[in-house]
Amino acid sequence: MELAEFVDDIPSNKCSYKRFQGRPFHRIVPGNVRDHLQKFSDLQCRSDDVILCTFPKSGSHWMYNTIQMLRTGTLTYSGTPFVADFEDLGWVETMETPRTFLTHLTFPLIPSDAKSGVPKIIFLSRNPKDVLVSYFHFIDSMINTGFEGDFSFFMKFFLSEEFFSSGASWFTYMKEWADGIKEYPEMRILSLTYEDFKKDTFGCIKTLDDFLVVNRSVAFLQDVEKHIAFENLKNDHSKITDQSARWTVVDKYGKVPIYRKGRVGDWKRKFTVAQNECFNATYRQKMAGYHLDFDYE
């Protein structure tokens, strides 16, 4: 592992992160990265585990709380999930069955058991322009993130292969997941998009219900739809007072600032024309040969 820094011509614009085997990782990944990744790769999964796999700021908390309501049969807000990338993996063994946890790691780094079909995987993706905007506001509102700079610098960082959240940039992350899904047909995986979840929330909840085989009533699924409305989740999150001390490293109150707007197409309010052209050109170059269909509204 090495410590790395991404900079540009303006001294105040900089980002520090960890790099291991050529891959970028956030500074809060435990220890030397290598040992943590090995433990996660070797994690013994259970057949009733659900692993939520997302690139950051793609609707992780929204989906997690939906999954938990379906699995528990209650409408209780479950807060922030266990994020395997940043936490002591020993805690996974103490979690009650059935376990649901989250990872932002790119496909080659997920548990071997997941690739062989032991747990179920829910893969949630979002159009990258909204991911970029949401991530900038997210990281700008926290402490000790390693990032200092304005939106233009953040976009430059996001478009590079040094972007540090998942062991890969958004572009590499999406390509590695697309390749992995083809290479491992035995995986039990459900793929959804943030935009489809917004457009047809009840339909996606029903799809999740079928995939998880929890067989909730239509009335309960309708109640879930009401409870996971963005403003309801945002309000529930604001009331939490007992967040784990593990998040005080990025927020002094231990409450991760998750919910902002939850819109599709919010990037249009942030991108300049030149930035949009730059993004589109980079996307065409990096995603050549991959045909991902996103709703940019």
Short mmCIF file of C-alpha atoms in Angstrom, two decimals:
data_model
loop_
_atom_site.label_atom_id
_atom_site.label_comp_id
_atom_site.label_asym_id
_atom_site.label_seq_id
_atom_site.Cartn_x
_atom_site.Cartn_y
_atom_site.Cartn_z
CA MET A 1 0.00 0.00 0.00
CA GLU A 2 1.12 3.55 -0.69
CA LEU A 3 -0.27 6.97 0.09
CA ALA A 4 -1.07 8.94 -3.05
CA GLU A 5 -2.23 12.44 -3.91
CA PHE A 6 -4.22 13.84 -6.82
CA VAL A 7 -3.55 17.54 -7.52
CA ASP A 8 -3.87 20.21 -10.19
CA ASP A 9 -2.42 23.67 -10.80
CA ILE A 10 -4.33 25.29 -7.92
CA PRO A 11 -2.57 24.47 -4.62
CA SER A 12 -5.85 24.35 -2.67
CA ASN A 13 -7.15 21.57 -4.93
CA LYS A 14 -5.87 18.21 -3.76
CA CYS A 15 -6.97 14.78 -2.66
CA SER A 16 -5.07 12.16 -0.71
CA TYR A 17 -5.93 8.47 -0.70
CA LYS A 18 -4.50 4.98 -0.44
CA ARG A 19 -3.31 2.98 -3.46
CA PHE A 20 -2.88 -0.78 -3.53
CA GLN A 21 -1.88 -2.81 -6.58
CA GLY A 22 -2.62 0.18 -8.78
CA ARG A 23 -6.13 0.66 -7.39
CA PRO A 24 -7.28 3.76 -5.45
CA PHE A 25 -9.00 3.46 -2.07
CA HIS A 26 -10.41 5.92 0.43
CA ARG A 27 -8.20 6.68 3.42
CA ILE A 28 -10.65 5.11 5.88
CA VAL A 29 -10.24 1.62 4.42
CA PRO A 30 -8.71 -0.17 7.45
CA GLY A 31 -5.02 -0.82 7.75
CA ASN A 32 -2.82 -1.56 4.78
CA VAL A 33 -5.79 -2.31 2.45
CA ARG A 34 -4.27 -5.65 1.40
CA ASP A 35 -5.25 -7.51 4.57
CA HIS A 36 -8.74 -6.01 4.58
CA LEU A 37 -9.37 -6.96 0.95
CA GLN A 38 -8.15 -10.50 1.60
CA LYS A 39 -10.48 -10.89 4.57
CA PHE A 40 -13.41 -9.67 2.49
CA SER A 41 -12.54 -11.93 -0.42
CA ASP A 42 -12.40 -14.91 1.98
CA LEU A 43 -15.57 -13.95 3.85
CA GLN A 44 -17.76 -16.99 4.46
CA CYS A 45 -21.18 -16.04 3.15
CA ARG A 46 -24.47 -17.70 4.03
CA SER A 47 -27.19 -18.70 1.60
CA ASP A 48 -29.58 -16.21 3.19
CA ASP A 49 -27.11 -13.29 3.08
CA VAL A 50 -27.93 -10.32 0.88
CA ILE A 51 -25.03 -8.18 -0.31
CA LEU A 52 -26.00 -4.77 -1.66
CA CYS A 53 -23.43 -3.67 -4.24
CA THR A 54 -23.35 -0.07 -5.40
CA PHE A 55 -20.96 2.65 -6.44
CA PRO A 56 -21.25 5.39 -3.78
CA LYS A 57 -24.12 7.87 -4.11
CA SER A 58 -26.21 5.52 -6.22
CA GLY A 59 -29.08 5.06 -3.76
CA SER A 60 -27.42 2.70 -1.27
CA HIS A 61 -29.35 3.81 1.83
CA TRP A 62 -32.63 4.01 -0.05
CA MET A 63 -32.26 0.45 -1.31
CA TYR A 64 -30.89 -0.88 1.98
CA ASN A 65 -33.84 0.38 3.98
CA THR A 66 -36.25 -1.02 1.40
CA ILE A 67 -34.57 -4.43 1.62
CA GLN A 68 -34.68 -4.37 5.41
CA MET A 69 -38.37 -3.52 5.52
CA LEU A 70 -39.11 -6.40 3.16
CA ARG A 71 -36.91 -8.87 5.03
CA THR A 72 -38.10 -7.96 8.53
CA GLY A 73 -41.73 -7.39 7.65
CA THR A 74 -41.66 -4.07 9.52
CA LEU A 75 -41.64 -0.43 8.44
CA THR A 76 -38.80 0.50 10.78
CA TYR A 77 -36.04 2.77 9.45
CA SER A 78 -32.76 0.81 9.65
CA GLY A 79 -30.38 3.73 9.20
CA THR A 80 -26.89 3.24 7.79
CA PRO A 81 -25.92 -0.28 6.68
CA PHE A 82 -22.78 -2.15 7.64
CA VAL A 83 -20.30 -1.06 4.95
CA ALA A 84 -17.81 -3.89 4.50
CA ASP A 85 -15.23 -1.64 2.82
CA PHE A 86 -14.63 0.50 5.88
CA GLU A 87 -15.38 -1.65 8.92
CA ASP A 88 -13.94 -4.46 11.00
CA LEU A 89 -15.18 -7.54 9.16
CA GLY A 90 -15.28 -9.43 12.42
CA TRP A 91 -18.57 -7.66 13.03
CA VAL A 92 -20.16 -9.56 10.15
CA GLU A 93 -19.93 -12.76 12.17
CA THR A 94 -21.89 -11.13 15.00
CA MET A 95 -24.74 -9.97 12.75
CA GLU A 96 -28.02 -11.78 13.19
CA THR A 97 -29.29 -13.97 10.37
CA PRO A 98 -30.49 -13.06 7.81
CA ARG A 99 -27.64 -10.60 7.20
CA THR A 100 -27.76 -7.63 4.84
CA PHE A 101 -24.65 -5.57 4.26
CA LEU A 102 -23.23 -3.14 1.73
CA THR A 103 -20.08 -2.89 -0.33
CA HIS A 104 -18.94 -0.24 -2.79
CA LEU A 105 -16.00 -2.35 -3.95
CA THR A 106 -15.55 -3.17 -7.60
CA PHE A 107 -16.36 -6.70 -8.81
CA PRO A 108 -12.93 -8.40 -8.59
CA LEU A 109 -12.80 -7.52 -4.88
CA ILE A 110 -16.13 -8.98 -3.69
CA PRO A 111 -16.22 -12.29 -1.74
CA SER A 112 -15.47 -15.44 -3.69
CA ASP A 113 -18.64 -16.96 -2.24
CA ALA A 114 -20.67 -14.19 -3.86
CA LYS A 115 -19.25 -15.02 -7.27
CA SER A 116 -20.20 -18.67 -6.83
CA GLY A 117 -23.81 -17.92 -5.93
CA VAL A 118 -23.88 -18.47 -2.16
CA PRO A 119 -25.47 -15.14 -1.11
CA LYS A 120 -27.89 -13.06 -3.10
CA ILE A 121 -26.57 -9.84 -4.66
CA ILE A 122 -28.57 -6.71 -5.37
CA PHE A 123 -26.69 -4.46 -7.77
CA LEU A 124 -27.89 -0.86 -7.95
CA SER A 125 -26.52 1.65 -10.45
CA ARG A 126 -27.22 5.30 -11.22
CA ASN A 127 -26.45 7.67 -14.06
CA PRO A 128 -22.90 8.92 -13.46
CA LYS A 129 -23.66 12.62 -13.86
CA ASP A 130 -26.00 12.56 -10.87
CA VAL A 131 -23.53 10.34 -9.00
CA LEU A 132 -20.82 12.95 -9.53
CA VAL A 133 -22.95 15.87 -8.30
CA SER A 134 -24.33 13.97 -5.32
CA TYR A 135 -20.87 12.75 -4.36
CA PHE A 136 -19.39 16.24 -4.49
CA HIS A 137 -21.99 17.65 -2.10
CA PHE A 138 -21.64 14.58 0.12
CA ILE A 139 -17.88 14.80 0.47
CA ASP A 140 -17.95 18.59 0.76
CA SER A 141 -20.17 18.30 3.85
CA MET A 142 -17.86 15.96 5.78
CA ILE A 143 -14.50 16.11 7.54
CA ASN A 144 -11.28 14.10 7.10
CA THR A 145 -12.24 12.91 3.62
CA GLY A 146 -8.86 13.66 2.08
CA PHE A 147 -10.51 15.88 -0.53
CA GLU A 148 -10.08 19.65 -0.75
CA GLY A 149 -11.24 21.59 -3.77
CA ASP A 150 -14.03 23.01 -5.87
CA PHE A 151 -16.53 21.28 -8.13
CA SER A 152 -14.39 21.63 -11.25
CA PHE A 153 -11.50 19.87 -9.54
CA PHE A 154 -13.83 17.19 -8.21
CA MET A 155 -15.07 16.50 -11.72
CA LYS A 156 -11.49 16.22 -12.94
CA PHE A 157 -10.81 13.75 -10.14
CA PHE A 158 -14.02 11.78 -10.80
CA LEU A 159 -13.21 11.43 -14.50
CA SER A 160 -9.74 10.11 -13.73
CA GLU A 161 -8.79 6.53 -12.95
CA GLU A 162 -7.55 7.69 -9.54
CA PHE A 163 -11.04 8.24 -8.11
CA PHE A 164 -10.85 6.58 -4.74
CA SER A 165 -14.15 5.11 -3.59
CA SER A 166 -14.37 1.54 -4.82
CA GLY A 167 -10.93 0.43 -5.87
CA ALA A 168 -11.83 1.78 -9.29
CA SER A 169 -13.27 4.80 -11.04
CA TRP A 170 -17.00 4.77 -11.82
CA PHE A 171 -16.14 3.77 -15.39
CA THR A 172 -13.92 0.83 -14.45
CA TYR A 173 -16.36 -0.19 -11.71
CA MET A 174 -19.26 -0.45 -14.17
CA LYS A 175 -17.20 -2.30 -16.76
CA GLU A 176 -15.83 -4.77 -14.22
CA TRP A 177 -19.31 -5.49 -12.91
CA ALA A 178 -20.68 -5.94 -16.43
CA ASP A 179 -17.85 -8.35 -17.25
CA GLY A 180 -18.23 -10.20 -13.94
CA ILE A 181 -21.95 -10.78 -14.38
CA LYS A 182 -21.23 -12.42 -17.74
CA GLU A 183 -18.31 -14.44 -16.43
CA TYR A 184 -20.13 -15.84 -13.39
CA PRO A 185 -23.62 -16.88 -14.51
CA GLU A 186 -24.07 -18.86 -11.29
CA MET A 187 -24.36 -15.64 -9.28
CA ARG A 188 -27.77 -14.95 -7.78
CA ILE A 189 -28.03 -11.30 -8.72
CA LEU A 190 -30.75 -8.72 -9.29
CA SER A 191 -29.72 -5.55 -11.15
CA LEU A 192 -31.76 -2.35 -10.78
CA THR A 193 -31.19 1.30 -11.59
CA TYR A 194 -31.84 4.31 -9.40
CA GLU A 195 -33.86 5.89 -12.18
CA ASP A 196 -36.16 2.89 -12.59
CA PHE A 197 -36.64 2.80 -8.82
CA LYS A 198 -37.74 6.45 -8.93
CA LYS A 199 -39.97 5.96 -11.97
CA ASP A 200 -41.72 2.77 -10.82
CA THR A 201 -41.10 2.44 -7.10
CA PHE A 202 -43.87 -0.05 -6.43
CA GLY A 203 -42.88 -2.21 -9.39
CA CYS A 204 -39.28 -2.36 -8.16
CA ILE A 205 -40.42 -3.16 -4.61
CA LYS A 206 -42.48 -6.05 -6.02
CA THR A 207 -39.43 -7.23 -8.00
CA LEU A 208 -37.37 -7.14 -4.81
CA ASP A 209 -40.07 -9.02 -2.93
CA ASP A 210 -40.00 -11.76 -5.57
CA PHE A 211 -36.19 -11.93 -5.64
CA LEU A 212 -35.92 -12.11 -1.85
CA VAL A 213 -38.80 -14.60 -1.70
CA VAL A 214 -40.38 -12.86 1.30
CA ASN A 215 -43.92 -12.92 -0.14
CA ARG A 216 -45.26 -9.79 1.54
CA SER A 217 -48.86 -8.75 0.91
CA VAL A 218 -49.71 -6.09 -1.64
CA ALA A 219 -50.92 -3.88 1.23
CA PHE A 220 -47.54 -4.19 2.97
CA LEU A 221 -45.65 -3.43 -0.25
CA GLN A 222 -47.77 -0.30 -0.65
CA ASP A 223 -46.90 0.71 2.92
CA VAL A 224 -43.20 0.20 2.14
CA GLU A 225 -43.55 2.44 -0.91
CA LYS A 226 -44.93 5.22 1.30
CA HIS A 227 -42.29 4.81 3.99
CA ILE A 228 -39.33 4.89 1.59
CA ALA A 229 -40.41 8.12 -0.07
CA PHE A 230 -37.30 10.32 -0.10
CA GLU A 231 -38.57 12.97 2.31
CA ASN A 232 -39.73 10.30 4.77
CA LEU A 233 -36.31 8.63 4.82
CA LYS A 234 -34.59 12.00 5.11
CA ASN A 235 -36.79 12.88 8.06
CA ASP A 236 -36.20 9.49 9.72
CA HIS A 237 -32.44 9.87 9.27
CA SER A 238 -32.48 13.31 10.88
CA LYS A 239 -34.05 11.85 14.03
CA ILE A 240 -31.35 9.24 14.63
CA THR A 241 -29.36 9.99 17.77
CA ASP A 242 -27.42 6.77 18.30
CA GLN A 243 -25.31 6.43 15.19
CA SER A 244 -22.19 4.33 15.60
CA ALA A 245 -18.99 6.05 16.66
CA ARG A 246 -17.36 4.50 13.58
CA TRP A 247 -18.62 7.42 11.47
CA THR A 248 -17.21 10.16 13.69
CA VAL A 249 -14.09 9.94 11.54
CA VAL A 250 -16.00 11.75 8.76
CA ASP A 251 -18.71 13.53 10.76
CA LYS A 252 -18.27 14.87 14.26
CA TYR A 253 -21.82 13.84 15.15
CA GLY A 254 -21.42 10.31 13.79
CA LYS A 255 -24.33 10.79 11.41
CA VAL A 256 -23.41 10.40 7.74
CA PRO A 257 -25.06 13.19 5.65
CA ILE A 258 -26.80 10.84 3.25
CA TYR A 259 -30.00 12.49 2.00
CA ARG A 260 -29.85 15.71 -0.01
CA LYS A 261 -32.28 15.93 -2.97
CA GLY A 262 -32.76 12.46 -4.38
CA ARG A 263 -33.59 13.76 -7.84
CA VAL A 264 -32.98 12.38 -11.30
CA GLY A 265 -31.30 14.95 -13.53
CA ASP A 266 -29.97 17.23 -10.78
CA TRP A 267 -26.67 17.37 -12.72
CA LYS A 268 -28.33 19.84 -15.12
CA ARG A 269 -28.38 22.42 -12.34
CA LYS A 270 -24.66 22.01 -11.70
CA PHE A 271 -22.83 21.23 -14.96
CA THR A 272 -21.76 24.02 -17.30
CA VAL A 273 -22.05 23.39 -21.03
CA ALA A 274 -18.27 22.90 -21.23
CA GLN A 275 -18.30 20.47 -18.29
CA ASN A 276 -21.07 18.44 -19.88
CA GLU A 277 -19.17 18.23 -23.16
CA CYS A 278 -16.05 17.14 -21.30
CA PHE A 279 -17.97 14.51 -19.39
CA ASN A 280 -19.64 13.15 -22.52
CA ALA A 281 -16.34 12.91 -24.36
CA THR A 282 -14.73 11.06 -21.45
CA TYR A 283 -17.71 8.73 -21.16
CA ARG A 284 -17.58 7.84 -24.86
CA GLN A 285 -13.87 7.12 -24.61
CA LYS A 286 -13.90 5.10 -21.40
CA MET A 287 -17.13 3.18 -22.01
CA ALA A 288 -16.51 2.23 -25.64
CA GLY A 289 -17.90 -1.24 -26.26
CA TYR A 290 -20.21 -1.12 -23.23
CA HIS A 291 -23.83 -0.23 -23.82
CA LEU A 292 -25.29 0.95 -20.52
CA ASP A 293 -28.69 2.59 -20.70
CA PHE A 294 -29.22 5.40 -18.19
CA ASP A 295 -32.04 7.91 -17.85
CA TYR A 296 -30.50 11.37 -17.56
CA GLU A 297 -33.92 13.07 -17.63
#
